[in-house]
Coordinates of C-alpha atoms in Angstrom, one line a residue:
X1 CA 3.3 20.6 -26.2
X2 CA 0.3 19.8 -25.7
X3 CA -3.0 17.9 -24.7
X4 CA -2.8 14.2 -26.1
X5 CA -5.4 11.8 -28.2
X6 CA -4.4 8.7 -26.3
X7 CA -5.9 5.2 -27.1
X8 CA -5.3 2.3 -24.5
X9 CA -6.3 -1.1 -25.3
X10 CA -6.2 -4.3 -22.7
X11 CA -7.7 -5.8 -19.9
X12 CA -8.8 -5.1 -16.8
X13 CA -5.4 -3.4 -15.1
X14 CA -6.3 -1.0 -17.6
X15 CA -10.1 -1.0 -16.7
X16 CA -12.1 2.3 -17.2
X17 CA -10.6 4.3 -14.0
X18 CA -7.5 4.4 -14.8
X19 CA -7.6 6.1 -18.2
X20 CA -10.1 8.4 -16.8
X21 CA -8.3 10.3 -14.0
X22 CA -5.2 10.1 -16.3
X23 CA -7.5 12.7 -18.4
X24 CA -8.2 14.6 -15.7
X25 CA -4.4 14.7 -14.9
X26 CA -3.2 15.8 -18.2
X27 CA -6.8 17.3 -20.1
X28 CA -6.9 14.8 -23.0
X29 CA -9.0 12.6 -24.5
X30 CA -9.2 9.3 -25.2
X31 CA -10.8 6.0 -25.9
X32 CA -10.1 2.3 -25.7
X33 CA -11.0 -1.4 -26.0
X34 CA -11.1 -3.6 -23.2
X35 CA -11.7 -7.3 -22.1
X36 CA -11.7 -9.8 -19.2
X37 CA -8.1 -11.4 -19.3
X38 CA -7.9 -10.3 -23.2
X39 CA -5.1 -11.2 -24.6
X40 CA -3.6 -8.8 -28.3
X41 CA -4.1 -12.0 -30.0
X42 CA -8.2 -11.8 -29.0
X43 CA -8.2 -7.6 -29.6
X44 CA -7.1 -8.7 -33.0
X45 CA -9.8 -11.0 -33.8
X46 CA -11.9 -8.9 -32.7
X47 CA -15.3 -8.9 -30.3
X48 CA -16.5 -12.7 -30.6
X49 CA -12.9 -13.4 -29.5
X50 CA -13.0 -11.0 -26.7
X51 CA -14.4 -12.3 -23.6
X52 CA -16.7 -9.7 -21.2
X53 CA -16.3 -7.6 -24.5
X54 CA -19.9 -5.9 -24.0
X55 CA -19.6 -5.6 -20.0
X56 CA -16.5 -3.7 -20.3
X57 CA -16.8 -1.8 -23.5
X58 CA -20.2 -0.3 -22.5
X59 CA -19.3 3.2 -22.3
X60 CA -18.4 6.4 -24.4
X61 CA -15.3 6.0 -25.0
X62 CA -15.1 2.5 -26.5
X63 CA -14.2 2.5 -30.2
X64 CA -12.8 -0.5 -32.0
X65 CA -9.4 -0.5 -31.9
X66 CA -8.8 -1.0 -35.7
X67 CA -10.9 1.4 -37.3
X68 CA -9.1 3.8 -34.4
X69 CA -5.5 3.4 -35.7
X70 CA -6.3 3.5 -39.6
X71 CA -7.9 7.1 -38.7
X72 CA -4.4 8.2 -37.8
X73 CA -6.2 10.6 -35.3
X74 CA -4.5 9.4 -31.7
X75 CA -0.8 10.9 -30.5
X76 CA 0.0 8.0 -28.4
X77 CA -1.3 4.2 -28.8
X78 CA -1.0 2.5 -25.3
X79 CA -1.2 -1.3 -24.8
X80 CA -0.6 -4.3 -22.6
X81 CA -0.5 -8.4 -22.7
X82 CA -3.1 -9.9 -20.4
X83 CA -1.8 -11.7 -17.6
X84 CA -0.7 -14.3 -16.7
X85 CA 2.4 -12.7 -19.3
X86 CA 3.9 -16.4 -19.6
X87 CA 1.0 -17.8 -20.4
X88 CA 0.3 -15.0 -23.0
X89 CA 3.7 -15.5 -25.2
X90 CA 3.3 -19.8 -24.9
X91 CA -0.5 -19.8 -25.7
X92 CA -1.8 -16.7 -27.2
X93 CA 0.6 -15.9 -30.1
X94 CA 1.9 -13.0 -27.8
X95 CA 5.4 -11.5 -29.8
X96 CA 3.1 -11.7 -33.0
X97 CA -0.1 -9.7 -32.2
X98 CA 2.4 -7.2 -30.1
X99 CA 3.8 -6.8 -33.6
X100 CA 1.1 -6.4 -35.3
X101 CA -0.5 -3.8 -33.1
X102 CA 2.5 -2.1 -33.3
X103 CA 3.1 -2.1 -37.2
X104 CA -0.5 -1.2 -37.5
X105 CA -0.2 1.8 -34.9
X106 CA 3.0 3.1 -37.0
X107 CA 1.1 2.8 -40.5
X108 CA -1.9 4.5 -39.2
X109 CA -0.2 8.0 -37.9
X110 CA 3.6 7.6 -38.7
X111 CA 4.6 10.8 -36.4
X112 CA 2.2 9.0 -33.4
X113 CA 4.0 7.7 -30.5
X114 CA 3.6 4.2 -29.2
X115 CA 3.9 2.9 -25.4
X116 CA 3.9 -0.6 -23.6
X117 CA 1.9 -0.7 -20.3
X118 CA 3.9 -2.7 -17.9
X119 CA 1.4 -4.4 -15.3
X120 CA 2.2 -6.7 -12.6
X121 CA 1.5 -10.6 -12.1
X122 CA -0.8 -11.7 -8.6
X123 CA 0.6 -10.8 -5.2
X124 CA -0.1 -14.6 -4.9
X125 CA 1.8 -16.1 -7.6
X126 CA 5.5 -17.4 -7.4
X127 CA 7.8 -16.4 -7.5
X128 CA 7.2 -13.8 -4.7
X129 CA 5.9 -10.8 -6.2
X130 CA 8.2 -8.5 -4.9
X131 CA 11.9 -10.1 -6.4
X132 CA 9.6 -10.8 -9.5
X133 CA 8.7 -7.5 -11.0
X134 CA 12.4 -6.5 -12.1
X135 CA 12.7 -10.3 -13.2
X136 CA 9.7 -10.5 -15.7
X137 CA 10.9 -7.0 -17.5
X138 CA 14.1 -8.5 -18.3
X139 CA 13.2 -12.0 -19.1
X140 CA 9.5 -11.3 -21.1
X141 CA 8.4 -7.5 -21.0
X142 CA 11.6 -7.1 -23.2
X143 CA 12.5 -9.6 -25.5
X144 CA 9.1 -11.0 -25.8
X145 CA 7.1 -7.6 -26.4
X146 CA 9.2 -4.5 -26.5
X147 CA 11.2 -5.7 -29.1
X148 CA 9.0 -7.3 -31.5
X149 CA 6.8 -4.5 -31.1
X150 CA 10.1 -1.8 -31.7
X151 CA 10.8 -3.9 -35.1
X152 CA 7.4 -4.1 -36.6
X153 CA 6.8 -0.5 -35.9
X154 CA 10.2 0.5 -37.1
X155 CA 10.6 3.3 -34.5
X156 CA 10.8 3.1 -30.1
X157 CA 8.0 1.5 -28.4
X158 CA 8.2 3.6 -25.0
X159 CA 8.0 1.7 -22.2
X160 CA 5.8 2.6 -19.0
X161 CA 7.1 0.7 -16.2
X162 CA 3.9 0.5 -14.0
X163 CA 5.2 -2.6 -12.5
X164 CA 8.6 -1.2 -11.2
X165 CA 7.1 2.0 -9.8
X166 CA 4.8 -0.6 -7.8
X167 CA 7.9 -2.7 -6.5
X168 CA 9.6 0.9 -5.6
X169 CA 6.1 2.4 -4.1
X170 CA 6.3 -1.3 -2.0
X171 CA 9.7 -1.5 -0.8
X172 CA 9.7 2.4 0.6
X173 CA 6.0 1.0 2.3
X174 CA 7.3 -2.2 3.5
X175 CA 10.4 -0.3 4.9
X176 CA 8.3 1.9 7.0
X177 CA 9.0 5.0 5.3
X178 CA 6.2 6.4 3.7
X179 CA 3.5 8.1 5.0
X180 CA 0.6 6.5 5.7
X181 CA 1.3 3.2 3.7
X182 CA 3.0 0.3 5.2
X183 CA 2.1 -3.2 2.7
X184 CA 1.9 -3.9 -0.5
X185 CA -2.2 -5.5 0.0
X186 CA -2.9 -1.7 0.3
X187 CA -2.5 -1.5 -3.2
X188 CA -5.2 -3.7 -4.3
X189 CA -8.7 -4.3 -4.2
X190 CA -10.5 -6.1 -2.1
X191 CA -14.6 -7.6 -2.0
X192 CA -17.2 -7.0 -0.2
X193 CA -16.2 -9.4 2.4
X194 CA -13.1 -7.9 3.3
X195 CA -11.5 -10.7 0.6
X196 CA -8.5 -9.6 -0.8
X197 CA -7.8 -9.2 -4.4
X198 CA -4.7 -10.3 -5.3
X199 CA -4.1 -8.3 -9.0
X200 CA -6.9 -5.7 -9.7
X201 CA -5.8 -2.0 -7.8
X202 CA -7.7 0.0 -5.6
X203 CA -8.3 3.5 -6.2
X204 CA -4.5 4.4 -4.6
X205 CA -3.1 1.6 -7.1
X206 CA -4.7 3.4 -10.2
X207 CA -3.7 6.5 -9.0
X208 CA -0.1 5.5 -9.3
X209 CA -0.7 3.3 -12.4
X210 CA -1.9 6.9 -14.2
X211 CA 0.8 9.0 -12.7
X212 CA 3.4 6.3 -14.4
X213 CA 1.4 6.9 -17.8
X214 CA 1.2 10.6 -17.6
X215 CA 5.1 10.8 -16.5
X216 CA 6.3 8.9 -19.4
X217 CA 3.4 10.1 -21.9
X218 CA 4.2 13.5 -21.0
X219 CA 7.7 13.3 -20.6
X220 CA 6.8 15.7 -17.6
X221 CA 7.6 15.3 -13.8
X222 CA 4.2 14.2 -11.8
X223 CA 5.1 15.9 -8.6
X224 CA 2.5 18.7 -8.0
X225 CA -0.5 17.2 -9.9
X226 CA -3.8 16.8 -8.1
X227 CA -4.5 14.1 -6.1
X228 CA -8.6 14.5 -5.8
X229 CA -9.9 12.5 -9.0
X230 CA -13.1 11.3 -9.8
X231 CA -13.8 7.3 -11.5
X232 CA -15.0 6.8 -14.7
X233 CA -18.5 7.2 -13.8
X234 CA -18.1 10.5 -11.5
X235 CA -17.8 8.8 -8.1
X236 CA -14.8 10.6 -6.5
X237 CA -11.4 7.8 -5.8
X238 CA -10.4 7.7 -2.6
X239 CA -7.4 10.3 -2.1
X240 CA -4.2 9.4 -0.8
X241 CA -3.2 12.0 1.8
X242 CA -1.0 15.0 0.5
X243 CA 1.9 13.8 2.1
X244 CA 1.8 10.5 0.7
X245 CA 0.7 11.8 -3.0
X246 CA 3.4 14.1 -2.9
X247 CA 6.1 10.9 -2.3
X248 CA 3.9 8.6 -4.6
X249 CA 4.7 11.7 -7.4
X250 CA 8.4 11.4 -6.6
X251 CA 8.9 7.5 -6.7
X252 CA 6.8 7.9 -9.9
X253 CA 9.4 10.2 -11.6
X254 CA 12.5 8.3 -10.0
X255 CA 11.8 5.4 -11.0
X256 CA 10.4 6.5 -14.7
X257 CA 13.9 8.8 -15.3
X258 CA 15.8 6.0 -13.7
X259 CA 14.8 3.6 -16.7
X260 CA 16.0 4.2 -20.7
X261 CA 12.9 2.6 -22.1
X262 CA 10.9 5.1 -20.7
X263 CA 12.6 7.7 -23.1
X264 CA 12.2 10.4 -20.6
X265 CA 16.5 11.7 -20.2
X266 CA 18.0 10.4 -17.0

């Protein structure tokens, strides 16, 4: 009914931006651990594990993710499996640390809610990215992480389909339909030398990865929220045009009632 105590833990699709203009979208706080490529496994272990652990975690609203869920103080406990995802479950103990993040997220505040961040593999990778996204939620977002986590906790682990409402946002671009977007490289970052980057978002990408969250943490339709934000350290994002937040908004909530997982009634 109500502002949120969210805590996110991951990597860098999770980075510092996104959680901040999802604040300023819904008015809560929050705080987080993150790490370069981190894996649950490394979170668990804890900082000597975690790689880029005092580049990433140098601000405010770091606090360790343990002592965080033993307070029992956050509503909703968001996180996500580095990627690649495959490589995660084979090497990195992934359908055990889910579990135990989970269990320990339950224990800590038993009415808290708790949500799987679904990212995205490299617009590189194969197969293509596109045809992937759907494929990866069925054959390892599922079985490999949503329902270990589901049976350790004892309760739903909600599901926030980032990745599909990325393959919707790109097939409406890619068909020439929406306003003022037309491929799926506008999505994502890219270096100083024009370079793309072929998994971290640009400001346009975060701002649809944080409508995703605040659709499914709120339970709420996006369409009408603000489309101005600021980064995590003030700069103002770069705004999609009205018309084109305005569609983002309603892909967002199509796609996020069009999935069970999400918990959100169809």
């Amino acid at each position: 009914s109500g502002p949120l105590r969210v805590y996110h833990l991951g990597h860098s699709l999770v980075g510092r931006d996104m959680p901040a203009m999802l604040a300023q979208l819904a008015g809560h706080d929050y705080a987080l651990q993150l790490g370069w490529g981190a894996a649950l496994s490394e979170h668990w272990q804890g900082r000597d594990a975690i790689n880029g652990f005092d580049a990433e975690n140098a601000t405010p609203h770091h606090r360790d993710p343990h002592q965080a869920l033993d307070s029992g103080e956050y509503d909703a406990f968001v996180l996500t499996e580095m990627v690649r995802l495959q490589d995660a479950i084979d090497y990195k103990d992934s359908r055990n640390a889910v579990a135990k993040w989970a269990a320990k997220a339950a224990k800590g505040n038993p009415d808290g809610q708790i949500f799987l961040y679904e990212s995205w593999h490299a617009l590189d990778d194969q197969p293509e990215w596109l045809a992937r996204l759907p494929q990866d939620l069925e054959a390892m977002w599922k079985p490999d992480l949503l329902w270990p986590a589901a049976r350790a906790a004892g309760k739903p682990v909600w599901l926030i389909p980032a990745g599909q409402v990325m393959a919707a946002v790109v097939t409406e671009a890619e068909a020439g339909t929406l306003p003022g977007l037309t491929s799926r490289e506008e999505l994502f970052s890219r270096s100083p030398d024009g370079t793309l980057d072929t998994i971290h978002p640009n400001d346009l990408g975060i701002y649809i990865v944080a409508l995703t969250h605040y659709a499914v943490l709120y339970g709420r339709s996006p369409v009408g929220l603000p489309a101005a934000l600021a980064k995590a350290d003030g700069s103002p994002a770069q705004a999609p045009s009205p018309e084109l937040a305005r569609r983002l908004q309603e892909i967002t909530w199509q796609v996020v009632r069009s999935q069970p997982l999400t918990g959100i009634p169809q």
